[in-house]
Amino acid sequence: MTDITANSMQPEAAEQGAPALKVRSYWQTVGYRLRYDYMTLFFGAVVVLIILSAIFAPLIAPMDPYETSLIKRLKPMLYQGHLLGTDELGRDILSRMLYGGRISLAMGILPVLAATLIGGSLGVIAGFVGGRTNMAIMRTVDVFYAFPSILLAVAISGALGGGIFNGMASLTLVFIPPLCRVAETATSQVRNLDFVEAARATGAGTFNIIRVHVLGNVLGPILIYASSMVSVSILLASGLSFLGLGVTPPEPDWGLMLNTLRGAIYVNPMVCALPGFAILITSICFNLVSDGLRSAMDVRM
Amino acid sequence: MTAYIIRRLLYAVPIALGVSIVCFALVYIAPGDPLQTLLPEDASAETIAMVRKAYGFDKPIPVQYLIWLGKVVTGDFGMSIATGRPVLGEIVKALGNTVLLAAGAVLIAFTLAFILGTIAGYRVGTPTDRAVTGFAVIGVSVPNYWLGIVLIIIFAVELNVLPATGMGPRGSDTFNLFDWNHFRYLLMPMVTLSLIPIGIIARTTRSAVAEVLNQDFVETLRAKGLMEWEILLHVLKNALPQVLAVMGLQFGYLMGGSILVETIFTWPGSGFLLNKAILTRDLPVLQGTILVLAIIFVATNLVIDLLQTAVDPRLKRG
């Protein structure tokens, strides 16, 4: 690289720095790197497409996803305008998959967002305050860490009972501990650096130090980690629905569709595999985009 | 080292207690009166009164927890609502099947992923490396419950060479690992479950091998005139502990995370038991199974941590 990258630790200093050199801020550098990472751009575009198709499902879905038909059950692909065939109740699978994306994506993304907010704040507080607060928060987090993620999700939504909200609540709880740990580690590293000491010496309050100096340096690692959790969350959410713990029928959802179509595996095997394929593609794309973000946001590069 | 072992053990005790608190709380976050969730719907007034007293539901919650903990420690997990049998017996019966499945899956994963990861780590940046890394991404992105269904479609529905579900031929009670007629029932669930560990172990092996290759001693070995395969042996020996640790963690993870795969193949393990408990809202079984699986996970992590420090004392943690 011929241009000089601003030190991510001092975004402010970079802005006021010598104007003779073309200096980029941290986020500009990330954007610059991403612009030439065609792999990530491509998979990012696919992710955007999937999200858009879910948002605009009512406009592009060829049929009513709830309309059942006794005579048109489990028909193969391309049957009477049913591009991907029909399910066990004669509903159009393509329309149900488009609508299903809404719930599957929401159940995958919202818990990660909520957990990023909650877990991230807890971690920053634990890391910055230290001492007993840190002990209390981190030891509690350790307990939830002691469960395999799917087991914790199943345990909580299993006890609460099915439903979208319960499913999302249990997933949020699953993702709080790892995000809290990442935030705590990053914060406690920043806390002891000289510029925080300097800010404190100039009379900055705790809140301002956290807002300006800590968050600026901690947000990156938290966001990278959170983005890698989205694909895990989508898999877990569909898994919960598959077990009957997420969406309640007749609402369309990829995991639930996979479960109900499973009964028709000997009648129309190809159709059963479709909703799972949607989960797979979404999960792979989110995973690769997250990998791309990780390398774009890596300060050491 | 002994002091370290004792310290780690003492560290694990509060975690295990915390886990038990979470499991205890499960019955209380469930909608409805906790007493009702522990009893069949048609329980008589006498039974209700008896259970209320036995579980101490009339006492404050911390006391209830201690009573419950005392019972659990002595192996009394209560009675299953669905079957009326003691929960512990059901769990023990199912646990063996899950151990078999998880151990098989981890062994497959290790064998395949160690080879793939070594190749990739030896040739970082080449197309081979990219192919392996891509395969690893797919491994961790594939919903394994979907892969299970696809395998059933291919091998049970279309080709009809493997049984779709169950464990052993009709009428046989015991599972014989060395009898093909039994083993074929294990094959598909095992392969399905091994997919995620393959991805994770391959990634770990790749980075471990690449890291060791960068160390100075490799250069020394090369300068000494060792053959490439001899150098490889040295590298693998150094990369192995890290990979084995991840493999152990994956085993613990699969023990608790096999619910989806077991459900698809109706493999009668702890995950399947859990799924049945959810469907019938059998909270004593749900609570007991989750407690046992989580404790197993904690114990596996502890053992791996200790083994790892025994092999490499530099890893000692405060």
Coordinates of C-alpha atoms in Angstrom, one line a residue:
Chain A
M1 CA 0.0 0.0 0.0
T2 CA 1.4 3.3 -1.0
D3 CA -0.9 5.5 1.1
I4 CA -0.6 5.9 4.8
T5 CA -3.3 4.4 6.9
A6 CA -4.3 6.2 10.0
N7 CA -3.5 4.5 13.2
S8 CA -6.8 3.1 14.3
M9 CA -6.0 3.9 17.9
Q10 CA -6.1 7.6 17.3
P11 CA -8.8 8.5 14.9
E12 CA -9.1 12.1 16.2
A13 CA -5.4 12.7 15.8
A14 CA -5.6 11.5 12.2
E15 CA -8.2 14.0 11.3
Q16 CA -6.2 16.9 12.6
G17 CA -3.0 15.5 11.3
A18 CA -0.8 16.9 8.6
P19 CA -2.9 17.6 5.5
A20 CA 0.0 17.1 3.2
L21 CA -0.4 13.4 3.3
K22 CA -3.6 11.7 2.2
V23 CA -4.7 10.1 5.4
R24 CA -7.6 7.8 5.7
S25 CA -9.6 7.2 8.8
Y26 CA -10.0 3.6 10.0
W27 CA -13.4 3.2 8.5
Q28 CA -12.4 4.7 5.2
T29 CA -9.6 2.2 5.1
V30 CA -12.0 -0.6 5.7
G31 CA -14.3 0.6 2.9
Y32 CA -11.3 1.0 0.6
R33 CA -10.2 -2.6 1.3
L34 CA -13.8 -3.9 0.8
R35 CA -14.2 -2.2 -2.5
Y36 CA -11.5 -4.3 -4.0
D37 CA -12.5 -7.6 -2.3
Y38 CA -14.7 -9.0 -5.1
M39 CA -15.5 -12.2 -3.3
T40 CA -16.9 -10.5 -0.4
L41 CA -18.7 -8.0 -2.6
F42 CA -20.3 -10.8 -4.5
F43 CA -21.5 -12.7 -1.5
G44 CA -22.6 -9.5 0.1
A45 CA -24.7 -8.8 -3.0
V46 CA -26.3 -12.3 -2.6
V47 CA -27.0 -11.5 1.1
V48 CA -28.7 -8.2 0.1
L49 CA -30.7 -10.1 -2.6
I50 CA -31.9 -12.7 -0.1
I51 CA -32.9 -10.0 2.4
L52 CA -34.7 -8.0 -0.3
S53 CA -36.6 -11.1 -1.6
A54 CA -37.7 -11.7 2.0
I55 CA -38.8 -8.0 2.5
F56 CA -40.7 -7.9 -0.8
A57 CA -42.1 -11.4 -0.6
P58 CA -45.7 -10.2 -0.9
L59 CA -44.8 -8.5 -4.2
I60 CA -42.8 -11.3 -5.8
A61 CA -44.4 -14.4 -4.4
P62 CA -46.4 -16.0 -7.3
M63 CA -49.1 -17.5 -5.0
D64 CA -50.7 -17.2 -1.6
P65 CA -48.3 -19.1 0.8
Y66 CA -51.3 -20.1 3.1
E67 CA -53.7 -21.3 0.4
T68 CA -54.0 -25.1 0.8
S69 CA -55.4 -27.5 -1.8
L70 CA -56.4 -31.1 -1.2
I71 CA -55.9 -32.2 -4.8
K72 CA -52.6 -30.5 -5.4
R73 CA -50.6 -32.0 -2.5
L74 CA -46.9 -32.8 -3.0
K75 CA -46.7 -32.1 -6.6
P76 CA -43.3 -32.0 -8.3
M77 CA -41.5 -28.9 -9.6
L78 CA -43.1 -27.0 -12.4
Y79 CA -46.6 -28.4 -11.8
Q80 CA -49.3 -26.0 -13.0
G81 CA -47.3 -22.9 -12.3
H82 CA -45.9 -24.1 -9.0
L83 CA -42.3 -23.5 -9.9
L84 CA -40.9 -25.6 -7.0
G85 CA -43.9 -27.8 -6.5
T86 CA -46.3 -28.0 -3.6
D87 CA -46.0 -29.1 0.0
E88 CA -48.0 -31.7 2.0
L89 CA -51.0 -29.4 2.2
G90 CA -50.9 -28.3 -1.4
R91 CA -49.3 -24.9 -0.7
D92 CA -46.9 -23.3 -3.2
I93 CA -43.3 -24.0 -2.0
L94 CA -41.7 -21.1 -3.8
S95 CA -44.1 -18.6 -2.2
R96 CA -43.6 -20.3 1.2
M97 CA -39.9 -20.1 0.9
L98 CA -40.0 -16.4 0.0
Y99 CA -42.2 -15.7 3.0
G100 CA -40.3 -18.1 5.1
G101 CA -37.2 -16.1 4.6
R102 CA -38.8 -13.2 6.5
I103 CA -39.1 -15.2 9.7
S104 CA -35.9 -17.2 9.3
L105 CA -33.8 -14.1 8.6
A106 CA -35.4 -12.1 11.4
M107 CA -34.9 -15.0 13.8
G108 CA -31.3 -15.2 12.7
I109 CA -30.4 -11.5 12.7
L110 CA -32.4 -9.9 15.5
P111 CA -31.0 -12.1 18.3
V112 CA -27.5 -11.3 17.2
L113 CA -28.3 -7.5 17.2
A114 CA -29.9 -7.7 20.6
A115 CA -27.1 -9.8 22.0
T116 CA -24.5 -7.3 20.5
L117 CA -26.2 -4.5 22.4
I118 CA -26.7 -6.2 25.7
G119 CA -23.5 -8.4 25.7
G120 CA -21.4 -5.6 24.2
S121 CA -22.5 -3.1 26.9
L122 CA -22.0 -5.7 29.7
G123 CA -18.6 -6.5 28.4
V124 CA -17.5 -2.9 28.1
I125 CA -18.8 -2.1 31.6
A126 CA -17.0 -5.2 33.0
G127 CA -13.8 -4.4 31.2
F128 CA -13.7 -0.7 32.0
V129 CA -14.9 -0.8 35.6
G130 CA -13.0 -4.0 36.5
G131 CA -12.8 -5.3 40.1
R132 CA -15.9 -6.8 41.6
T133 CA -18.2 -5.7 38.8
N134 CA -16.0 -7.5 36.3
M135 CA -16.0 -10.6 38.6
A136 CA -19.8 -10.6 38.9
I137 CA -20.5 -10.1 35.2
M138 CA -17.8 -12.4 33.8
R139 CA -18.5 -15.3 36.3
T140 CA -22.2 -15.2 35.4
V141 CA -21.2 -15.2 31.7
D142 CA -18.9 -18.2 32.3
V143 CA -21.9 -20.2 33.6
F144 CA -23.8 -19.7 30.3
Y145 CA -20.6 -20.5 28.4
A146 CA -20.7 -23.9 30.1
F147 CA -23.6 -25.0 27.8
P148 CA -23.2 -26.0 24.2
S149 CA -25.0 -23.3 22.3
I150 CA -27.7 -25.5 20.8
L151 CA -28.4 -27.1 24.1
L152 CA -28.9 -23.8 25.9
A153 CA -31.2 -22.6 23.1
V154 CA -33.2 -25.8 23.3
A155 CA -33.3 -25.7 27.1
I156 CA -34.6 -22.2 27.4
S157 CA -37.1 -22.3 24.5
G158 CA -38.1 -25.8 25.5
A159 CA -39.0 -24.6 29.0
L160 CA -40.6 -21.4 27.8
G161 CA -42.5 -23.3 25.1
G162 CA -42.6 -22.6 21.3
G163 CA -43.2 -19.3 19.5
I164 CA -41.1 -16.8 17.6
F165 CA -40.6 -14.5 20.5
N166 CA -39.4 -17.3 22.9
G167 CA -37.2 -18.6 20.2
M168 CA -35.5 -15.2 19.7
A169 CA -35.2 -14.6 23.4
S170 CA -33.4 -17.9 23.9
L171 CA -31.1 -17.2 21.0
T172 CA -30.3 -13.8 22.4
L173 CA -29.3 -15.4 25.6
V174 CA -27.1 -17.8 23.7
F175 CA -25.1 -15.0 22.0
I176 CA -24.7 -12.7 25.0
P177 CA -21.9 -14.6 26.7
P178 CA -19.5 -14.8 23.7
L179 CA -20.1 -11.2 22.7
C180 CA -19.7 -10.1 26.3
R181 CA -16.3 -11.9 26.5
V182 CA -15.1 -10.3 23.2
A183 CA -16.1 -6.8 24.5
E184 CA -14.5 -7.4 27.9
T185 CA -11.2 -8.6 26.5
A186 CA -11.0 -5.7 24.0
T187 CA -12.0 -3.1 26.6
S188 CA -9.6 -4.2 29.3
Q189 CA -6.8 -4.1 26.7
V190 CA -7.7 -0.5 25.8
R191 CA -8.3 0.6 29.4
N192 CA -4.7 0.6 30.3
L193 CA -3.3 2.3 27.2
D194 CA -1.6 5.7 27.5
F195 CA -4.2 7.7 25.6
V196 CA -7.0 6.7 28.0
E197 CA -4.7 7.8 30.9
A198 CA -4.1 11.0 29.1
A199 CA -7.8 11.6 28.6
R200 CA -8.4 11.0 32.2
A201 CA -5.5 13.4 33.1
T202 CA -7.2 16.2 31.0
G203 CA -10.3 15.8 33.0
A204 CA -12.5 13.7 30.8
G205 CA -15.4 11.9 32.6
T206 CA -15.8 8.2 32.6
F207 CA -18.7 8.3 30.2
N208 CA -16.8 10.4 27.7
I209 CA -13.8 8.2 27.9
I210 CA -15.9 5.2 27.1
R211 CA -17.8 6.9 24.3
V212 CA -14.8 8.4 22.5
H213 CA -11.8 6.4 23.4
V214 CA -13.0 3.0 24.3
L215 CA -15.9 2.4 21.9
G216 CA -13.9 3.6 19.0
N217 CA -11.4 0.8 19.5
V218 CA -13.7 -1.9 20.8
L219 CA -16.5 -1.6 18.3
G220 CA -14.4 -3.2 15.5
P221 CA -13.7 -6.6 17.3
I222 CA -17.3 -6.7 18.6
L223 CA -18.8 -6.1 15.1
I224 CA -16.5 -8.7 13.5
Y225 CA -17.5 -11.2 16.0
A226 CA -21.2 -10.4 15.8
S227 CA -21.1 -10.7 12.0
S228 CA -19.7 -14.2 12.3
M229 CA -22.5 -15.1 14.7
V230 CA -25.2 -14.3 12.2
S231 CA -24.8 -17.5 10.2
V232 CA -24.6 -19.5 13.4
S233 CA -27.8 -17.8 14.5
I234 CA -29.6 -18.6 11.3
L235 CA -28.6 -22.3 11.6
L236 CA -29.7 -22.4 15.3
A237 CA -33.0 -20.5 14.6
S238 CA -33.9 -22.9 11.8
G239 CA -32.9 -25.8 14.1
L240 CA -35.2 -24.6 16.8
S241 CA -38.1 -24.3 14.3
F242 CA -37.2 -27.7 13.0
L243 CA -37.7 -29.1 16.5
G244 CA -41.0 -27.2 16.7
L245 CA -39.6 -24.6 19.1
G246 CA -39.7 -21.6 16.9
V247 CA -42.5 -20.7 14.6
T248 CA -45.9 -22.1 15.0
P249 CA -47.7 -23.6 11.9
P250 CA -49.1 -22.5 9.5
E251 CA -46.5 -19.7 9.5
P252 CA -43.9 -20.4 6.8
D253 CA -40.3 -20.8 8.0
W254 CA -37.4 -22.7 6.5
G255 CA -36.7 -24.9 9.5
L256 CA -40.3 -25.7 10.0
M257 CA -40.9 -26.4 6.3
L258 CA -37.9 -28.8 6.4
N259 CA -39.6 -30.6 9.3
T260 CA -43.0 -30.9 7.8
L261 CA -41.8 -31.9 4.4
R262 CA -39.7 -34.6 6.0
G263 CA -42.8 -36.7 6.3
A264 CA -43.1 -36.7 2.5
I265 CA -39.6 -37.9 1.9
Y266 CA -40.7 -41.1 0.1
V267 CA -43.3 -39.3 -2.0
N268 CA -41.3 -36.4 -3.3
P269 CA -37.7 -36.5 -2.1
M270 CA -36.4 -33.5 -4.1
V271 CA -38.9 -31.1 -2.7
C272 CA -38.0 -32.0 0.9
A273 CA -34.4 -30.8 0.4
L274 CA -35.3 -27.3 -0.9
P275 CA -35.9 -25.3 2.3
G276 CA -32.7 -26.7 3.8
F277 CA -30.9 -25.5 0.6
A278 CA -32.1 -22.0 1.3
I279 CA -30.7 -22.2 4.8
L280 CA -27.4 -23.5 3.5
I281 CA -27.0 -20.7 0.9
T282 CA -27.9 -18.0 3.3
S283 CA -25.6 -19.4 6.0
I284 CA -22.6 -19.8 3.6
C285 CA -23.1 -16.2 2.2
F286 CA -23.2 -14.7 5.7
N287 CA -20.2 -16.7 6.7
L288 CA -18.1 -15.6 3.7
V289 CA -19.2 -11.9 4.1
S290 CA -18.2 -12.1 7.7
D291 CA -14.8 -13.5 6.8
G292 CA -14.3 -10.7 4.3
L293 CA -15.2 -8.1 6.9
R294 CA -12.8 -9.7 9.3
S295 CA -9.9 -9.3 7.0
A296 CA -10.9 -5.8 5.9
M297 CA -11.2 -4.7 9.5
D298 CA -8.0 -6.3 10.6
V299 CA -5.8 -3.5 11.9
R300 CA -2.6 -5.5 11.6
M301 CA -2.8 -5.9 7.8
Chain B
M1 CA 1.1 -29.5 38.8
T2 CA -1.0 -31.0 41.6
A3 CA -1.7 -27.6 42.9
Y4 CA -2.7 -26.5 39.5
I5 CA -5.1 -29.5 39.1
I6 CA -6.7 -28.7 42.4
R7 CA -7.0 -25.0 41.5
R8 CA -8.7 -25.9 38.2
L9 CA -11.0 -28.3 39.9
L10 CA -12.0 -25.7 42.4
Y11 CA -12.6 -23.3 39.5
A12 CA -15.0 -25.8 38.0
V13 CA -17.1 -26.1 41.1
P14 CA -18.8 -22.7 40.9
I15 CA -19.4 -23.2 37.2
A16 CA -21.1 -26.5 37.9
L17 CA -23.2 -24.9 40.6
G18 CA -24.1 -22.1 38.2
V19 CA -25.1 -24.6 35.6
S20 CA -27.3 -26.4 38.2
I21 CA -29.0 -23.0 39.1
V22 CA -29.8 -22.4 35.4
C23 CA -31.3 -26.0 35.1
F24 CA -33.2 -25.5 38.3
A25 CA -34.6 -22.2 37.0
L26 CA -35.9 -23.9 33.8
V27 CA -38.9 -25.3 35.7
Y28 CA -39.6 -21.8 37.0
I29 CA -39.4 -19.9 33.7
A30 CA -41.9 -22.5 32.2
P31 CA -45.4 -21.0 32.0
G32 CA -47.7 -22.2 34.7
D33 CA -47.3 -23.4 38.3
P34 CA -44.0 -25.3 38.6
L35 CA -45.8 -28.0 40.5
Q36 CA -48.1 -28.6 37.6
T37 CA -45.3 -28.9 35.2
L38 CA -43.7 -31.6 37.3
L39 CA -46.8 -33.7 37.5
P40 CA -49.1 -35.5 35.0
E41 CA -52.3 -33.6 34.4
D42 CA -54.4 -36.3 36.0
A43 CA -52.5 -36.4 39.2
S44 CA -54.7 -37.0 42.2
A45 CA -54.9 -34.4 45.1
E46 CA -52.9 -36.8 47.3
T47 CA -50.0 -37.0 44.8
I48 CA -50.0 -33.3 44.4
A49 CA -49.8 -32.8 48.2
M50 CA -47.1 -35.4 48.4
V51 CA -45.0 -33.9 45.7
R52 CA -45.5 -30.4 47.1
K53 CA -44.1 -31.6 50.4
A54 CA -41.4 -33.8 48.9
Y55 CA -40.1 -31.0 46.7
G56 CA -40.7 -28.4 49.3
F57 CA -42.7 -26.1 47.1
D58 CA -44.1 -24.4 50.2
K59 CA -40.6 -23.2 51.1
P60 CA -38.7 -20.2 49.8
I61 CA -37.0 -20.7 46.4
P62 CA -33.3 -20.8 47.7
V63 CA -34.4 -23.6 50.1
Q64 CA -36.2 -25.3 47.3
Y65 CA -33.0 -25.1 45.2
L66 CA -30.9 -26.7 48.0
I67 CA -33.5 -29.5 48.4
W68 CA -33.4 -30.1 44.7
L69 CA -29.6 -30.0 44.6
G70 CA -29.4 -32.5 47.4
K71 CA -31.6 -34.9 45.5
V72 CA -29.8 -34.4 42.2
V73 CA -26.4 -35.1 43.7
T74 CA -27.7 -38.4 45.0
G75 CA -29.0 -39.3 41.6
D76 CA -32.7 -38.5 42.2
F77 CA -33.8 -36.5 39.1
G78 CA -37.5 -37.1 39.8
M79 CA -40.0 -39.1 37.7
S80 CA -40.7 -38.7 34.0
I81 CA -44.2 -37.4 33.4
A82 CA -44.5 -39.3 30.1
T83 CA -43.4 -42.7 31.2
G84 CA -43.5 -42.6 35.0
R85 CA -40.1 -44.0 35.3
P86 CA -37.1 -42.4 37.1
V87 CA -35.5 -39.8 34.9
L88 CA -31.9 -40.9 35.8
G89 CA -32.5 -44.4 34.3
E90 CA -33.8 -42.9 31.0
I91 CA -30.8 -40.6 30.8
V92 CA -28.3 -43.3 31.5
K93 CA -29.9 -45.5 28.9
A94 CA -29.8 -42.8 26.2
L95 CA -26.4 -41.4 27.1
G96 CA -24.5 -44.5 26.0
N97 CA -26.0 -44.3 22.5
T98 CA -25.0 -40.6 22.3
V99 CA -21.4 -41.3 23.4
L100 CA -21.2 -44.0 20.6
L101 CA -22.5 -41.5 18.0
A102 CA -20.4 -38.5 19.2
A103 CA -17.2 -40.5 19.5
G104 CA -17.6 -42.1 16.1
A105 CA -18.4 -38.7 14.5
V106 CA -15.3 -37.0 16.2
L107 CA -13.1 -39.9 15.0
I108 CA -14.2 -39.6 11.4
A109 CA -13.9 -35.8 11.6
F110 CA -10.4 -36.0 13.1
T111 CA -9.0 -38.4 10.6
L112 CA -10.3 -36.5 7.6
A113 CA -9.8 -33.0 8.9
F114 CA -6.3 -33.7 10.1
I115 CA -5.2 -34.8 6.7
L116 CA -7.0 -32.0 4.9
G117 CA -5.7 -29.4 7.4
T118 CA -2.1 -30.6 7.2
I119 CA -2.2 -30.4 3.4
A120 CA -3.6 -26.9 3.5
G121 CA -1.3 -25.7 6.3
Y122 CA 1.7 -26.9 4.3
R123 CA 0.7 -25.0 1.2
V124 CA -0.8 -21.8 2.6
G125 CA -2.1 -19.6 -0.2
T126 CA -2.2 -22.2 -2.9
P127 CA -5.3 -23.4 -4.7
T128 CA -5.2 -26.6 -2.6
D129 CA -5.3 -24.5 0.5
R130 CA -8.2 -22.4 -0.8
A131 CA -10.1 -25.6 -1.7
V132 CA -9.7 -27.0 1.8
T133 CA -10.5 -23.7 3.5
G134 CA -13.6 -23.4 1.3
F135 CA -14.6 -26.9 2.2
A136 CA -14.2 -26.0 5.9
V137 CA -16.5 -23.0 5.5
I138 CA -19.1 -25.2 3.9
G139 CA -18.7 -27.7 6.7
V140 CA -19.6 -25.2 9.3
S141 CA -22.3 -23.5 7.3
V142 CA -24.3 -26.6 6.3
P143 CA -27.3 -27.2 8.6
N144 CA -26.5 -30.8 9.6
Y145 CA -30.1 -31.6 10.0
W146 CA -30.5 -30.8 6.3
L147 CA -27.5 -32.9 5.4
G148 CA -29.1 -35.8 7.3
I149 CA -32.3 -35.5 5.2
V150 CA -30.3 -35.3 2.0
L151 CA -28.3 -38.5 3.0
I152 CA -31.6 -40.2 3.8
I153 CA -32.9 -39.2 0.4
I154 CA -29.8 -40.5 -1.4
F155 CA -29.0 -43.7 0.5
A156 CA -32.3 -44.8 2.0
V157 CA -34.9 -43.5 -0.5
E158 CA -33.2 -43.6 -3.9
L159 CA -30.4 -46.2 -3.5
N160 CA -32.1 -48.2 -0.6
V161 CA -28.7 -49.4 0.8
L162 CA -28.9 -47.9 4.3
P163 CA -31.7 -47.8 6.8
A164 CA -33.3 -44.3 7.1
T165 CA -33.9 -44.3 10.9
G166 CA -33.6 -46.3 14.1
M167 CA -30.9 -48.3 15.7
G168 CA -30.5 -51.9 14.8
P169 CA -32.8 -54.3 13.0
R170 CA -36.3 -54.9 14.3
G171 CA -36.5 -56.9 17.5
S172 CA -32.9 -56.5 18.6
D173 CA -32.4 -54.8 22.0
T174 CA -28.7 -54.5 22.1
F175 CA -26.4 -52.7 19.7
N176 CA -23.4 -54.6 18.4
L177 CA -20.8 -52.3 16.9
F178 CA -19.0 -55.1 15.1
D179 CA -22.0 -56.5 13.3
W180 CA -22.6 -54.9 10.0
N181 CA -26.4 -55.3 10.4
H182 CA -26.2 -53.0 13.4
F183 CA -23.4 -50.8 12.3
R184 CA -25.1 -49.6 9.2
Y185 CA -27.7 -47.9 11.3
L186 CA -24.9 -45.8 12.9
L187 CA -23.3 -44.9 9.6
M188 CA -25.5 -42.0 8.4
P189 CA -26.0 -40.3 11.7
M190 CA -22.3 -40.5 12.4
V191 CA -21.3 -39.0 9.1
T192 CA -23.9 -36.2 9.4
L193 CA -22.7 -35.3 12.9
S194 CA -19.1 -35.3 11.8
L195 CA -19.6 -32.4 9.3
I196 CA -19.2 -29.4 11.6
P197 CA -16.2 -30.9 13.5
I198 CA -14.6 -31.6 10.2
G199 CA -14.8 -27.9 9.3
I200 CA -13.6 -26.7 12.7
I201 CA -10.8 -29.3 13.1
A202 CA -9.5 -28.7 9.6
R203 CA -9.3 -25.0 10.2
T204 CA -7.4 -25.5 13.5
T205 CA -5.0 -28.0 11.9
R206 CA -4.3 -25.7 9.1
S207 CA -3.4 -22.7 11.2
A208 CA -1.5 -24.9 13.7
V209 CA 0.6 -26.5 11.0
A210 CA 1.2 -23.1 9.3
E211 CA 2.3 -21.6 12.6
V212 CA 4.7 -24.4 13.5
L213 CA 6.2 -24.3 10.0
N214 CA 7.1 -20.7 10.6
Q215 CA 9.1 -21.5 13.6
D216 CA 12.9 -21.4 13.6
F217 CA 13.5 -25.0 14.5
V218 CA 12.0 -26.1 11.1
E219 CA 14.7 -24.1 9.4
T220 CA 17.3 -25.8 11.6
L221 CA 15.9 -29.2 10.7
R222 CA 16.0 -28.3 7.0
A223 CA 19.6 -27.1 7.3
K224 CA 20.5 -30.3 9.1
G225 CA 19.4 -32.1 5.9
L226 CA 16.4 -33.9 7.0
M227 CA 14.0 -35.3 4.4
E228 CA 10.8 -33.4 3.9
W229 CA 8.7 -36.2 5.5
E230 CA 10.9 -36.2 8.6
I231 CA 10.4 -32.5 8.9
L232 CA 6.6 -33.1 8.5
L233 CA 6.7 -35.5 11.4
H234 CA 8.3 -32.9 13.7
V235 CA 5.8 -30.3 12.6
L236 CA 2.8 -32.6 13.2
K237 CA 4.1 -33.6 16.6
N238 CA 4.1 -29.9 17.5
A239 CA 0.8 -29.1 16.0
L240 CA -1.0 -32.2 17.4
P241 CA -1.7 -31.1 21.0
Q242 CA -3.7 -28.0 19.8
V243 CA -5.7 -30.1 17.4
L244 CA -6.4 -32.8 19.9
A245 CA -7.7 -30.2 22.3
V246 CA -10.1 -28.9 19.7
M247 CA -11.2 -32.4 19.0
G248 CA -11.9 -33.0 22.6
L249 CA -13.9 -29.8 22.9
Q250 CA -15.9 -30.9 19.8
F251 CA -16.7 -34.2 21.4
G252 CA -18.1 -32.4 24.4
Y253 CA -20.0 -30.1 22.1
L254 CA -21.5 -33.0 20.1
M255 CA -22.6 -34.8 23.3
G256 CA -24.8 -31.8 24.0
G257 CA -25.5 -30.7 20.4
S258 CA -26.6 -33.9 18.7
I259 CA -30.3 -33.3 19.3
L260 CA -31.1 -32.4 15.7
V261 CA -29.3 -35.2 14.1
E262 CA -30.6 -37.8 16.6
T263 CA -34.1 -36.5 16.0
I264 CA -33.8 -36.9 12.2
F265 CA -32.4 -40.5 12.4
T266 CA -34.5 -41.3 15.5
W267 CA -31.3 -42.4 17.1
P268 CA -32.3 -43.2 20.7
G269 CA -29.7 -41.0 22.4
S270 CA -29.9 -38.1 24.9
G271 CA -30.8 -35.6 22.2
F272 CA -33.7 -37.7 21.0
L273 CA -34.8 -38.1 24.7
L274 CA -34.6 -34.3 24.9
N275 CA -36.7 -33.8 21.8
K276 CA -39.4 -36.3 23.2
A277 CA -39.4 -34.4 26.4
I278 CA -40.0 -31.1 24.6
L279 CA -42.8 -32.5 22.5
T280 CA -44.6 -34.0 25.6
R281 CA -43.6 -31.1 27.8
D282 CA -41.9 -33.5 30.2
L283 CA -40.0 -31.0 32.2
P284 CA -38.3 -33.3 34.7
V285 CA -36.7 -35.2 31.8
L286 CA -35.9 -31.9 30.0
Q287 CA -34.3 -30.5 33.2
G288 CA -32.3 -33.7 34.0
T289 CA -31.0 -34.3 30.6
I290 CA -29.8 -30.8 30.1
L291 CA -28.1 -30.8 33.5
V292 CA -26.3 -34.0 32.8
L293 CA -25.2 -32.9 29.3
A294 CA -24.0 -29.5 30.5
I295 CA -22.0 -31.1 33.4
I296 CA -20.5 -33.5 30.9
F297 CA -19.5 -30.5 28.7
V298 CA -17.9 -28.8 31.7
A299 CA -16.1 -31.9 32.7
T300 CA -14.8 -32.5 29.2
N301 CA -13.5 -29.0 29.0
L302 CA -11.8 -29.4 32.4
V303 CA -10.1 -32.7 31.4
I304 CA -8.9 -31.2 28.1
D305 CA -7.5 -28.2 29.9
L306 CA -5.6 -30.3 32.3
L307 CA -4.3 -32.7 29.7
Q308 CA -3.2 -29.8 27.6
T309 CA -1.3 -28.2 30.4
A310 CA 0.3 -31.5 31.3
V311 CA 1.6 -31.7 27.7
D312 CA 2.6 -28.1 27.5
P313 CA 3.2 -26.4 30.9
R314 CA 3.4 -23.0 29.2
L315 CA -0.4 -22.9 28.8
K316 CA -1.0 -22.7 32.6
R317 CA -3.8 -20.3 33.3
G318 CA -4.1 -18.3 36.5

